[in-house]
CSV table of C-alpha atoms in Angstrom, one decimal:
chain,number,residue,atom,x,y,z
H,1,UNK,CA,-20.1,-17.9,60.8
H,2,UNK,CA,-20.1,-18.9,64.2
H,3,UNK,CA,-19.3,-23.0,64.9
H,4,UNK,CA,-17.2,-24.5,67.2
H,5,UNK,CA,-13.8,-25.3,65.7
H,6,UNK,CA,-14.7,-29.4,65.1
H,7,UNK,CA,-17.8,-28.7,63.6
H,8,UNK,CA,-16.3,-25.7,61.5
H,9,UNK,CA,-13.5,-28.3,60.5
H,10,UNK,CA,-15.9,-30.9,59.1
H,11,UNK,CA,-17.7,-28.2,57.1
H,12,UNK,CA,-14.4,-26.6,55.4
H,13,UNK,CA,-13.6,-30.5,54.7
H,14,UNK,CA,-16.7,-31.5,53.5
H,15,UNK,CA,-16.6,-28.2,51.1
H,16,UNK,CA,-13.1,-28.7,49.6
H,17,UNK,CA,-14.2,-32.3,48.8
H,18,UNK,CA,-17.0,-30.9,47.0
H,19,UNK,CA,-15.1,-28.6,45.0
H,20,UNK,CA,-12.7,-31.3,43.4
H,21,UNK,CA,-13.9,-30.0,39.8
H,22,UNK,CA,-13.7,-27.0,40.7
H,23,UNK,CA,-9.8,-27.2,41.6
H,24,UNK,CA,-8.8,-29.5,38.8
H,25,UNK,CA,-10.9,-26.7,36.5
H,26,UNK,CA,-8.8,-23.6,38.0
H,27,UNK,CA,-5.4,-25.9,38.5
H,28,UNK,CA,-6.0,-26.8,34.1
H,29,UNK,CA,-6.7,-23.1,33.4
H,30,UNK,CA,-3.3,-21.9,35.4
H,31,UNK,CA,-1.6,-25.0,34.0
H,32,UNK,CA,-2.6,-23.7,30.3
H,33,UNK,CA,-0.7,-20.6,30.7
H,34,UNK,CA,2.6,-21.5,28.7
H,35,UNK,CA,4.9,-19.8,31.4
H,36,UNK,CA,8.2,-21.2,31.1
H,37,UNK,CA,11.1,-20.1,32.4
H,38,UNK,CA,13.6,-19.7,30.5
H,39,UNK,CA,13.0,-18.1,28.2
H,40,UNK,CA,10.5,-16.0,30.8
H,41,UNK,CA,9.1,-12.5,29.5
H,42,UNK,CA,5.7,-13.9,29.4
H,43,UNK,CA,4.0,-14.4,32.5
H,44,UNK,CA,1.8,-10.9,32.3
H,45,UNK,CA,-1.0,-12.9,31.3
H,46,UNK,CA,-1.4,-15.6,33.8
H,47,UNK,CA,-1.2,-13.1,36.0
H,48,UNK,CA,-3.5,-10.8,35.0
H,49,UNK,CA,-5.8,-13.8,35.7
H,50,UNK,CA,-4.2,-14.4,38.9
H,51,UNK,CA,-5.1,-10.7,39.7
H,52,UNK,CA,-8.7,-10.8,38.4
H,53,UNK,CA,-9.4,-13.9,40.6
H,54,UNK,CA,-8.2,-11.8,43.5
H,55,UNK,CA,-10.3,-9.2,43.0
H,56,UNK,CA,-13.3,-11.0,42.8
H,57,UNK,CA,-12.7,-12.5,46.3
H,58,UNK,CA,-12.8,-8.6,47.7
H,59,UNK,CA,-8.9,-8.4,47.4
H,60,UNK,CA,-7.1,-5.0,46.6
H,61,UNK,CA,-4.3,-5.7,43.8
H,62,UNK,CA,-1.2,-4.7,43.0
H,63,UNK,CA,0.2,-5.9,40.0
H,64,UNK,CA,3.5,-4.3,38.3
H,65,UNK,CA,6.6,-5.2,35.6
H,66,UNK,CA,9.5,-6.7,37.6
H,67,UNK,CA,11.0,-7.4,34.2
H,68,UNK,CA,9.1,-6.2,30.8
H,69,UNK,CA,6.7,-9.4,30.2
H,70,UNK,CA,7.1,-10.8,33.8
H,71,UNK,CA,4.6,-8.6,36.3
H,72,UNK,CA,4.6,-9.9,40.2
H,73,UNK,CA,1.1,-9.4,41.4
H,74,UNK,CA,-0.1,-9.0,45.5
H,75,UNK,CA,-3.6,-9.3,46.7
H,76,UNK,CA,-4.4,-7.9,49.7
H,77,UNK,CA,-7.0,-8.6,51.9
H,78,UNK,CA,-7.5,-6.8,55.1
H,79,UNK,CA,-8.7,-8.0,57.7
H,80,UNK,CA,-11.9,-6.6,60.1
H,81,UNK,CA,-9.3,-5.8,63.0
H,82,UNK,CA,-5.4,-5.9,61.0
H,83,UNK,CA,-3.5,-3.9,63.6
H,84,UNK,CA,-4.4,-6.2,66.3
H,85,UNK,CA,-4.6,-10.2,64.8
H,86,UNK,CA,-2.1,-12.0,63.1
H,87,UNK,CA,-1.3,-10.7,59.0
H,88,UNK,CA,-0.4,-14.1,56.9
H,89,UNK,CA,1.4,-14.4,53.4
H,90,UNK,CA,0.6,-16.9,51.2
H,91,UNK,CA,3.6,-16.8,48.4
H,92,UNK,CA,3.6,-19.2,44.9
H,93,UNK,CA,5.4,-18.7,41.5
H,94,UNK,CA,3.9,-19.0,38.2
H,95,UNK,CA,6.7,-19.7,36.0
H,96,UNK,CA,7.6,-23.1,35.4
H,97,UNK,CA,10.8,-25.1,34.8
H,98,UNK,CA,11.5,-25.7,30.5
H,99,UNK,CA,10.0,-28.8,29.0
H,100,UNK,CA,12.2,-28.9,26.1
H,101,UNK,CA,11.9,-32.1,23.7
H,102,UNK,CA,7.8,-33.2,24.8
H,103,UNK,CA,8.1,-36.6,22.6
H,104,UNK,CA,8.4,-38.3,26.0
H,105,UNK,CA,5.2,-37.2,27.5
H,106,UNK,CA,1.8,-38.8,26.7
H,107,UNK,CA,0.2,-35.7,26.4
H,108,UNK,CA,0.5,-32.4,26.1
H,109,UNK,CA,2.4,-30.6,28.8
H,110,UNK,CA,0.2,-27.3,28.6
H,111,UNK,CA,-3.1,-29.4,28.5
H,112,UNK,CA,-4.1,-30.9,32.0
H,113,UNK,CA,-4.8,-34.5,31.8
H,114,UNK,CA,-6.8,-36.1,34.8
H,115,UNK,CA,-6.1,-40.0,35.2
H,116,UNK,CA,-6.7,-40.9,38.6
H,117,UNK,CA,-5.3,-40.4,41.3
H,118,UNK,CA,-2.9,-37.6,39.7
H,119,UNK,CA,-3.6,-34.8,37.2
H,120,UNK,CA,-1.1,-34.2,35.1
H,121,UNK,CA,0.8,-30.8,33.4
H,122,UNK,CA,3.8,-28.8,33.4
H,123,UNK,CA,3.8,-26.9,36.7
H,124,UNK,CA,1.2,-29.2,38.3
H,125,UNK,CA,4.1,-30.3,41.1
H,126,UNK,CA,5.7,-27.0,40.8
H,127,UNK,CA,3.8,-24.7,41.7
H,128,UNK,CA,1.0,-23.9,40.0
H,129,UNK,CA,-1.1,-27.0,42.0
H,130,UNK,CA,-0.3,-25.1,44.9
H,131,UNK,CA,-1.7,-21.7,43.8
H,132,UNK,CA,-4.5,-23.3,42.6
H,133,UNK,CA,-5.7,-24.6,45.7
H,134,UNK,CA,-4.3,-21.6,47.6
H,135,UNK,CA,-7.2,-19.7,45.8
H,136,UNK,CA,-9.5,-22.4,46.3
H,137,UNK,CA,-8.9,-22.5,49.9
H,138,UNK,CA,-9.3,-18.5,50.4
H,139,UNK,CA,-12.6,-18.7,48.0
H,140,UNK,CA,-13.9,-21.1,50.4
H,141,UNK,CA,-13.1,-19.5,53.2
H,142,UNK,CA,-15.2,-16.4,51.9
H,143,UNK,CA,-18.1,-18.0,50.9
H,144,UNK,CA,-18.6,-19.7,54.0
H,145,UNK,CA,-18.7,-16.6,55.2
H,146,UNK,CA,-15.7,-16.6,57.6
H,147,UNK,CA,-14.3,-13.3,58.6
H,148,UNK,CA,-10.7,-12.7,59.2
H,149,UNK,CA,-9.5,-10.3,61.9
H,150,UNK,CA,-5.9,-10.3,60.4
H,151,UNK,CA,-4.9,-9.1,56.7
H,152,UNK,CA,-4.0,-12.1,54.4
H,153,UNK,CA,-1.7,-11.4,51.6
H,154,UNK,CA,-1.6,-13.3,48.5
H,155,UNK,CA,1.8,-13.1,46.6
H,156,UNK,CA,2.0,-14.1,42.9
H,157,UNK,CA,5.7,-14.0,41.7
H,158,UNK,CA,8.0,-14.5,39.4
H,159,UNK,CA,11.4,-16.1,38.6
H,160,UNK,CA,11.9,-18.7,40.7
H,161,UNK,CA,13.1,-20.9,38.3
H,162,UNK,CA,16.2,-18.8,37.0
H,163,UNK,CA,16.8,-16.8,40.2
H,164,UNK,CA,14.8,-13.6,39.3
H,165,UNK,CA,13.6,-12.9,42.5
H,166,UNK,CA,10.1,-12.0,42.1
H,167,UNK,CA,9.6,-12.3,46.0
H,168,UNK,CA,12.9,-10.3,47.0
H,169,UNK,CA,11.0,-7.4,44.6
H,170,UNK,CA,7.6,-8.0,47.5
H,171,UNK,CA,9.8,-7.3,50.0
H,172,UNK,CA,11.7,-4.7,48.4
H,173,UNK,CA,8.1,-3.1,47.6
H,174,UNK,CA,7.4,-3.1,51.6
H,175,UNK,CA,5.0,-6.0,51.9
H,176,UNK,CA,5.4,-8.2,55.2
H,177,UNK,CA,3.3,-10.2,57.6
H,178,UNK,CA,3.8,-12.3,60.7
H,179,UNK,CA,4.0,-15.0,59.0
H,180,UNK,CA,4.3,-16.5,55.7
H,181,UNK,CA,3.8,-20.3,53.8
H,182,UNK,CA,6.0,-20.4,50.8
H,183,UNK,CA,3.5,-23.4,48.8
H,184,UNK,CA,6.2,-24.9,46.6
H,185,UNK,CA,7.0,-27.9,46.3
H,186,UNK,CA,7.1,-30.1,49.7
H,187,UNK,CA,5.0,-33.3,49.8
H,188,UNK,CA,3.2,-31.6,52.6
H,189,UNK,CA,6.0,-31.6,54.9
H,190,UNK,CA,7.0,-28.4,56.5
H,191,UNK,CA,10.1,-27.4,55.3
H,192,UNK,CA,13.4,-25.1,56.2
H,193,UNK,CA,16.2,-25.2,53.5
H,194,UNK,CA,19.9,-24.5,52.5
H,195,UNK,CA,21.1,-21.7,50.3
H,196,UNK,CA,22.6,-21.7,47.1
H,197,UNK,CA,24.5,-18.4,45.4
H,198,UNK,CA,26.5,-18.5,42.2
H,199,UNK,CA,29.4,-16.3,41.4
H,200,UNK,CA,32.3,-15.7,39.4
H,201,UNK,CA,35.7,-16.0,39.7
H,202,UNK,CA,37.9,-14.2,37.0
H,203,UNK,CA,41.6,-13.9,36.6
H,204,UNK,CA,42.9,-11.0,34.2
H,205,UNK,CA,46.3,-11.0,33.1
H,206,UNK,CA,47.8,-7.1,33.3
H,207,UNK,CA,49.9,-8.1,29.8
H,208,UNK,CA,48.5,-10.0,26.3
H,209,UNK,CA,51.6,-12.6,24.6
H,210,UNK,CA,51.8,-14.4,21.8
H,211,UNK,CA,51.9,-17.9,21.9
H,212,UNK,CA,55.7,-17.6,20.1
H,213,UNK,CA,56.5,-16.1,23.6
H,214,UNK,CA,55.6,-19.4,25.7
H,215,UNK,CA,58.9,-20.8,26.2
H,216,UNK,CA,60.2,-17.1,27.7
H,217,UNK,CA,57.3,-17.5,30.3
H,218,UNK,CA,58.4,-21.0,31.1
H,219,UNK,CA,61.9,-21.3,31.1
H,220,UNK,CA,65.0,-20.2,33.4
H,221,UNK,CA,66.5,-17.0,31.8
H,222,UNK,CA,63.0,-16.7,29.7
H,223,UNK,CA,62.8,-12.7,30.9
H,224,UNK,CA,59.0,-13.0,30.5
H,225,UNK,CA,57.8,-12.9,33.4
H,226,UNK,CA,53.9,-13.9,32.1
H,227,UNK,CA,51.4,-16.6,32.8
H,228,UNK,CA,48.5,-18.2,31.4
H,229,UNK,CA,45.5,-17.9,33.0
H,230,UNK,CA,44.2,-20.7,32.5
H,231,UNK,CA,46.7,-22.8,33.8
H,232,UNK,CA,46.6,-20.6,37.0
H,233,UNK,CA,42.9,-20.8,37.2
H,234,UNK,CA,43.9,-24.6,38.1
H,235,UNK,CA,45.6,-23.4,41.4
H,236,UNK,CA,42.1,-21.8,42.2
H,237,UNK,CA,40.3,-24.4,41.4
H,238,UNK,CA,42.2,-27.0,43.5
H,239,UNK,CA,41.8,-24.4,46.3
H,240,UNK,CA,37.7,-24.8,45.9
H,241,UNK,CA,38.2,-28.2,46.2
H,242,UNK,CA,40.4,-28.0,49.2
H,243,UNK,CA,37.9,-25.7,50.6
H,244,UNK,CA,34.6,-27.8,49.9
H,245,UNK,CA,36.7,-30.7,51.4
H,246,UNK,CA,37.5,-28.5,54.7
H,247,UNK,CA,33.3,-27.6,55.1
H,248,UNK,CA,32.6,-31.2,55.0
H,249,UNK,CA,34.0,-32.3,57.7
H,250,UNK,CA,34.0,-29.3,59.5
H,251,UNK,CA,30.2,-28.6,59.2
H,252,UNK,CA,26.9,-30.4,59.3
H,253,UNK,CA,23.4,-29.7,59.4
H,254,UNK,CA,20.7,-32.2,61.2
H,255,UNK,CA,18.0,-33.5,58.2
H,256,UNK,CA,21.1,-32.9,55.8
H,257,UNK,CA,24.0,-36.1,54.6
H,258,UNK,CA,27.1,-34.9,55.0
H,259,UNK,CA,28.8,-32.9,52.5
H,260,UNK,CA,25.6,-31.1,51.4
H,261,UNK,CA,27.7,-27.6,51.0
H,262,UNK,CA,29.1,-28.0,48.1
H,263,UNK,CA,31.4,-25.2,45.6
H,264,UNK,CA,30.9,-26.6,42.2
H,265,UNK,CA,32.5,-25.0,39.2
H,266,UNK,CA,30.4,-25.3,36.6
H,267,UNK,CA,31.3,-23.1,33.4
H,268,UNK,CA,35.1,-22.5,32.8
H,269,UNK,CA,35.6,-19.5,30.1
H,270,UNK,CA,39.1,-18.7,28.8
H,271,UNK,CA,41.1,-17.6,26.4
H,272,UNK,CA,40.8,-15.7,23.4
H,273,UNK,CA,42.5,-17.1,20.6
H,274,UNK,CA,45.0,-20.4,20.0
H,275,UNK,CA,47.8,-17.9,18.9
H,276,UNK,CA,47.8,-15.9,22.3
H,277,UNK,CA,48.6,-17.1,25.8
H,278,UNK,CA,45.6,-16.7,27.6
H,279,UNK,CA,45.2,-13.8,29.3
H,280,UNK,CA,42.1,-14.1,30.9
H,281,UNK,CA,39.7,-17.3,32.8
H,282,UNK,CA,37.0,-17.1,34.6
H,283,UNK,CA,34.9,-20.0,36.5
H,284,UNK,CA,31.2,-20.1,37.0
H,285,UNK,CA,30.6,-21.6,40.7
H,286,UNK,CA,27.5,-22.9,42.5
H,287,UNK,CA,28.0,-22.9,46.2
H,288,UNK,CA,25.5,-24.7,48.4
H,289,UNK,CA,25.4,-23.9,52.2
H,290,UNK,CA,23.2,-24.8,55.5
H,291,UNK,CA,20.2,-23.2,56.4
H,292,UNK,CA,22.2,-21.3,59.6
H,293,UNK,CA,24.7,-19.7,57.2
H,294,UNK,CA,24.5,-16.9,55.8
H,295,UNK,CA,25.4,-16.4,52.0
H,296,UNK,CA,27.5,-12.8,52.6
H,297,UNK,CA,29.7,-14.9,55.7
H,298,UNK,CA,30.1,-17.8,53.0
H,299,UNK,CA,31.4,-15.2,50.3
H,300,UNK,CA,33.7,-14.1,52.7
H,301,UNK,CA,35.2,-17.9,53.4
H,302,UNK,CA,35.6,-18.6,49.9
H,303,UNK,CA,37.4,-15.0,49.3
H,304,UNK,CA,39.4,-15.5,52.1
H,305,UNK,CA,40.9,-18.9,51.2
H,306,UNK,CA,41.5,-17.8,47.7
H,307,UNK,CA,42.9,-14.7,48.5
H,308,UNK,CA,45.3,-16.9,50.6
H,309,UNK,CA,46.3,-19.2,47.8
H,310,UNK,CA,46.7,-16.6,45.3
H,311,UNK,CA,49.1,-14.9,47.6
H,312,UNK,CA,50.9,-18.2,47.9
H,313,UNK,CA,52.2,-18.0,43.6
H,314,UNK,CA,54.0,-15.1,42.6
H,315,UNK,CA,52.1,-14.4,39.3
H,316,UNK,CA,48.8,-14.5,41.6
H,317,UNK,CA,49.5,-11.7,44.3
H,318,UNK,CA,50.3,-9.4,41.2
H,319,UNK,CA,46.8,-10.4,39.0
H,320,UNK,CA,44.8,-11.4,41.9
H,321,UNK,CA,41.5,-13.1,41.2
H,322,UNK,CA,38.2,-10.9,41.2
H,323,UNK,CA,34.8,-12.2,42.7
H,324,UNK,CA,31.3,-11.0,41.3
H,325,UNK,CA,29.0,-12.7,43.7
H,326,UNK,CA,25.1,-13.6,43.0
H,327,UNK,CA,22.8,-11.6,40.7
H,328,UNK,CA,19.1,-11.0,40.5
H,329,UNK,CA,18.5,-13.2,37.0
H,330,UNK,CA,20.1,-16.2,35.7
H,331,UNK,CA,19.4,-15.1,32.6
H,332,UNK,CA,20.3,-11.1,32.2
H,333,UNK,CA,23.4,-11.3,34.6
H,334,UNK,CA,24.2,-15.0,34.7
H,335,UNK,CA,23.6,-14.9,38.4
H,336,UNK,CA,21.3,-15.9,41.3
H,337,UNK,CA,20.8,-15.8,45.3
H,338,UNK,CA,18.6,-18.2,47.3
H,339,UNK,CA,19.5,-17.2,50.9
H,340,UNK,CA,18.8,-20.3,53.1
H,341,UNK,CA,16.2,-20.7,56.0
H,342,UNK,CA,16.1,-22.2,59.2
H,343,UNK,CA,12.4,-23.0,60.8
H,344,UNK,CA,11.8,-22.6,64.4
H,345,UNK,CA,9.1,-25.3,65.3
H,346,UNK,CA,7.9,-23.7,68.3
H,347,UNK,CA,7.0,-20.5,66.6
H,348,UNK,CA,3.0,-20.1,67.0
H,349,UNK,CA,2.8,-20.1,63.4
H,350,UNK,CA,4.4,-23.3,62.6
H,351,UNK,CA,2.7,-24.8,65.9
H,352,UNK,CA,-0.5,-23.4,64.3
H,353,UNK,CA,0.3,-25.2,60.9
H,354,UNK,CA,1.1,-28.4,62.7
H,355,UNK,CA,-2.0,-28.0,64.7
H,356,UNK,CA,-4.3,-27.6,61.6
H,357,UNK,CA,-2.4,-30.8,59.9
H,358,UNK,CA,-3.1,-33.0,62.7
H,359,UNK,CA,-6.8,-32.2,62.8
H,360,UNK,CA,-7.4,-32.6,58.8
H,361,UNK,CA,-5.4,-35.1,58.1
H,362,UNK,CA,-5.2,-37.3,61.8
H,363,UNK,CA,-1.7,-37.2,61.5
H,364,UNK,CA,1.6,-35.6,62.3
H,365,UNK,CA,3.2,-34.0,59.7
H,366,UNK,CA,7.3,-34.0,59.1
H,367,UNK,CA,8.9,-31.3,60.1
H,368,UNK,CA,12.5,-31.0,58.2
H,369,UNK,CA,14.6,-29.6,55.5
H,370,UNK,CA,14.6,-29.2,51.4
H,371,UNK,CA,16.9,-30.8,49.7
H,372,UNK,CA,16.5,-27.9,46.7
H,373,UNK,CA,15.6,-24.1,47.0
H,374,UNK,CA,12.5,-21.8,47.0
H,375,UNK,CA,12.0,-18.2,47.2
H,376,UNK,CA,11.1,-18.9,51.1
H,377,UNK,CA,14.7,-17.6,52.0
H,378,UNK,CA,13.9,-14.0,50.4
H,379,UNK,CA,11.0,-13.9,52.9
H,380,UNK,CA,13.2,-15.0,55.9
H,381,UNK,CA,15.8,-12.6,55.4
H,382,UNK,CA,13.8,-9.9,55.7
H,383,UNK,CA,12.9,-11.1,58.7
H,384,UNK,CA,9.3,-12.9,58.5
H,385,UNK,CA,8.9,-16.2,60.3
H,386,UNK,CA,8.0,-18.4,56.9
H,387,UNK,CA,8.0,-22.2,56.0
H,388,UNK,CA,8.0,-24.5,52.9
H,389,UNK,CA,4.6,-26.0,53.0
H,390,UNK,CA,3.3,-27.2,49.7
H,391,UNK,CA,1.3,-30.2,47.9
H,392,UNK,CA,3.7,-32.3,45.1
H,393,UNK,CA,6.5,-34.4,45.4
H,394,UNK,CA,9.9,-33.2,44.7
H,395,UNK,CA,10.8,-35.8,42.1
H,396,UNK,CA,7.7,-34.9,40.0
H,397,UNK,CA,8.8,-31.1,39.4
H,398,UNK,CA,10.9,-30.4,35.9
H,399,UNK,CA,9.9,-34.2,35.3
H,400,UNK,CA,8.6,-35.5,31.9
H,401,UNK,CA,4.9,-36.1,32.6
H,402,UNK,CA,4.6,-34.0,36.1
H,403,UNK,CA,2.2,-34.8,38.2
H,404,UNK,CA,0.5,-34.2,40.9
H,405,UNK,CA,-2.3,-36.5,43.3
H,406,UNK,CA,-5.4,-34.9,43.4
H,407,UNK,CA,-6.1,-35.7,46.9
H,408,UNK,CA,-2.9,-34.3,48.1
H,409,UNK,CA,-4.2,-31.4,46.8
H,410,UNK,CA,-7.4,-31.3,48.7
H,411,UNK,CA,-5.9,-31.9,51.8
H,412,UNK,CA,-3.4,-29.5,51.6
H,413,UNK,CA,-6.4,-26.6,50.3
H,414,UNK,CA,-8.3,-28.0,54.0
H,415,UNK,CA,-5.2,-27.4,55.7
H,416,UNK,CA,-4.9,-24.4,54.2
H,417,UNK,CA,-8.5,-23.2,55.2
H,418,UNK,CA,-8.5,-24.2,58.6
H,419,UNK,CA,-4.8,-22.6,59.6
H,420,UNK,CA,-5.8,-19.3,57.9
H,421,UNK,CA,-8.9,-19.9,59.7
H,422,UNK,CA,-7.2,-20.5,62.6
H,423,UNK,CA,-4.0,-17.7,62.4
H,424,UNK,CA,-6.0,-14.6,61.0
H,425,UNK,CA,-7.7,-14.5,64.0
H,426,UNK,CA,-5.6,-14.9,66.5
H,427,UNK,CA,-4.5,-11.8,68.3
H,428,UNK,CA,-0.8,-10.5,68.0
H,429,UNK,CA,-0.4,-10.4,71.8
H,430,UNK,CA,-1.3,-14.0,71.9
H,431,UNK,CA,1.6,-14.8,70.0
C-alpha cells in the first residue's frame, strides 16, 4: 500500500474502530483460557492458540516447554529487507494473577462480560487485553496489505506472575531486536521501572542443644559456648533495617517517592522442635531497587553490610550467615529476579512511539516509571532498547472484577499499527 502517512493514519484508525467485535471476540477467547498462575503448568493450550493465530498471519513459530505444561511461543515474521530496517519485539504473558474466592465478582472471571465502556475478565488489565490487540493490530497491518522491511517478533511467554521467566528463556534461546514494547500493564504511558529480587538469608548453627542446655549458653561460667539462631537472626534483621534506612536517604530516583528501595523480610523459618535451641533460621527478603541499579551490585550491598554485622558478635563470625539470591520460579525454588530498567527518551524507538501517540491520539503521552515490575527488565539486560507500553490501569490487574475500557484498547491497537508501521521500515542506519 502506498499513502502518505496522514492518510495511511486515518485508514489504520478507521479499521481498528471497525474491528471492535472483532477484538472483544479474540480478547474473550484468550480471556477463557483458565491460565492462572499459581498453580501454572497449564498454559500449553492458550498457546497453542496463540501460535496457530501466528501462523495464519504468515509467521514462522516456535513454540517449546519452559516448564512441563507452560510452553513460551515466538512468532517470527521477517521482514522484505531484515538485515537493513529496524527488527521490533512485541512481548505479553498469558498467565494471569490467582482469583481465589470469586463470590465477589459479578460474573464469572473466565467468561468476558462487556458493559460499556469496560470489558470485563481475569487478565483483561493484565495482560491478555494487551495481546489481544497486539494480534489485532499486526492482522490489520497485513490485511491492509502493508509490507514491513524489518522482522517483527511476536513473544508469547510465561511466568510473569511468579517469577518464571518466560522472557529471560527468549533471550536465553537467542531472540533479539532493536527494539522491544513489553504491553503489560501501563495505562498507556511509556514506562521504565525498578527491580525487585528475593533471597534468603540462613544462619546454621555448627552444634544442635537441648533446651535443658539454655542456661549454660546464657550464663557467666555456662561453658556452652552456643546460640540460638533465632535470637541472632534478630541482629540481621535489625542490620536490613539499618541498611533500608541508609538507601533512603542516600538514594532517589526521579518519578519515584522516596524510600521506594525497600529490604522487606517477609517469611521467617526457624527452629526445629520446642525441646532444642534452635539451631537454624532463615529469612525470606524482597528487596526493591531503582531502575539504574543493578540487582548483582545490590546483592553485594546487602552482603557486605551483613557480613559486617555478623563479624561484629562473636557467635556470628564463627556461623556466618549464607545468601541464596533470586531464582527462576517462585514456585519450584521459592525465588524470583526482575532486573530493573531505565528508558532513554531520546532513543529513535521511544521517539518513534511518542511520535505515533501524538498522531492517534492528539496528545502527548507520559513518559515515566512503574511503580510494580514486568518482564521488560529481562529484555533490557540483555541489552535491547525496550519500554513498558500497554493498555489497563494498574489498579484493575489481580483486582476482583478486572477490567479493562474498550477504547483504550483500540487506541493502543492504532498506536500499535502505526509505530510498527512506522519502525519496521525504517532503516538501521537512520537510527
Amino acid at each position: 500500500m502506498n499513502v502518505d502517512e496522514n492518510k495511511l493514519l486515518e485508514i489504520i484508525s478507521n479499521e481498528v474502530e471497525a474491528r471492535k467485535e472483532e477484538l472483544i471476540h479474540l480478547l474473550s477467547n484468550l480471556i477463557g483460557f483458565p491460565t492462572v498462575s499459581p498453580p501454572a503448568r497449564n498454559t500449553n493450550n492458550v498457546q497453542e492458540f496463540v501460535k496457530n493465530y501466528l501462523e495464519g498471519l504468515g509467521f514462522k513459530t516456535d513454540m517449546w516447554e519452559v516448564y512441563p505444561g507452560d510452553s513460551n511461543v515466538v512468532g517470527i515474521l521477517a521482514g522484505a529487507a531484515s538485515e537493513k530496517f529496524n527488527s521490533l519485539i512485541i512481548n505479553g504473558h498469558v498467565d494471569v494473577a490467582e482469583v481465589g474466592d470469586d463470590s465477589e465478582w459479578t460474573s464469572p472471571p473466565f467468561e468476558a462480560v462487556v458493559k460499556d465502556p469496560f470489558i470485563y475478565g481475569r487478565g483483561t488489565a493484565d495482560m491478555k487485553g494487551g495481546i489481544a490487540a497486539s494480534l489485532i493490530a499486526i492482522k490489520i497491518l497485513k490485511e491492509l496489505g502493508i509490507t514491513l522491511q524489518g522482522e517483527l517478533q511476536f513473544q508469547s511467554v510465561i511466568g510473569e506472575e511468579v517469577g518464571e521467566a518466560g522472557t529471560l528463556a527468549c533471550t536465553e534461546r537467542g531472540y533479539t531486536a532493536d527494539y522491544a514494547l513489553v504491553v503489560d500493564t501501563s495505562d498507556l504511558h511509556i514506562q521504565g521501572q525498578g527491580g525487585v529480587i528475593t533471597g534468603w538469608i540462613t544462619i546454621q548453627s555448627k552444634e544442635t542443644h537441648h533446651d535443658g542446655l539454655r542456661r549454660k549458653m546464657i550464663h557467666a561460667g555456662g561453658g556452652i559456648k552456643g546460640a540460638s539462631a533465632i535470637e541472632k537472626m534478630m541482629k540481621i534483621i535489625a542490620g536490613l533495617q539499618e541498611l533500608e534506612r541508609h538507601w533512603a536517604v542516600t538514594k532517589s530516583y526521579e518519578g519515584f517517592p522516596p524510600g521506594t528501595n525497600t529490604i522487606n523480610p517477609a517469611v521467617i523459618e526457624g527452629g526445629r522442635h520446642a525441646a532444642f535451641v534452635a539451631d537454624r533460621c532463615a529469612i525470606w527478603v524482597t528487596v526493591h531497587f531503582y531502575p539504574n541499579e543493578d540487582y548483582e551490585t545490590v546483592i553485594n550491598e546487602i552482603e557486605d553490610h551483613i557480613g559486617a554485622v555478623a563479624a561484629a558478635d562473636p557467635w556470628l563470625r564463627e556461623n556466618p550467615p549464607q545468601f541464596v539470591w533470586g531464582g527462576k520460579s517462585m514456585i519450584v525454588d521459592r525465588g524470583e529476579i526482575f532486573p530493573a530498567l531505565e528508558i532513554d527518551p531520546q532513543h529513535p524507538g521511544t521517539c518513534g512511539l511518542v511520535d505515533s501517540f501524538k498522531k492517534v491520539t492528539l496528545q502527548k503521552p507520559t513518559l515515566g516509571m512503574s511503580t510494580t515490575v514486568t518482564d521488560a527488565g529481562w529484555l533490557g539486560r540483555a541489552g535491547i532498547p525496550t519500554v513498558i507500553f500497554g493498555p489497563g490501569k494498574l489498579e484493575d490487574a489481580h483486582s476482583v472484577n478486572e477490567k479493562v475500557e474498550i477504547q483504550q484498547l483500540l487506541d493502543f491497537t492504532k498506536i500499535l499499527a502505526v509505530f510498527i508501521t512506522k519502525w519496521c521500515n525504517t532503516g538501521k542506519e537512520r537510527q
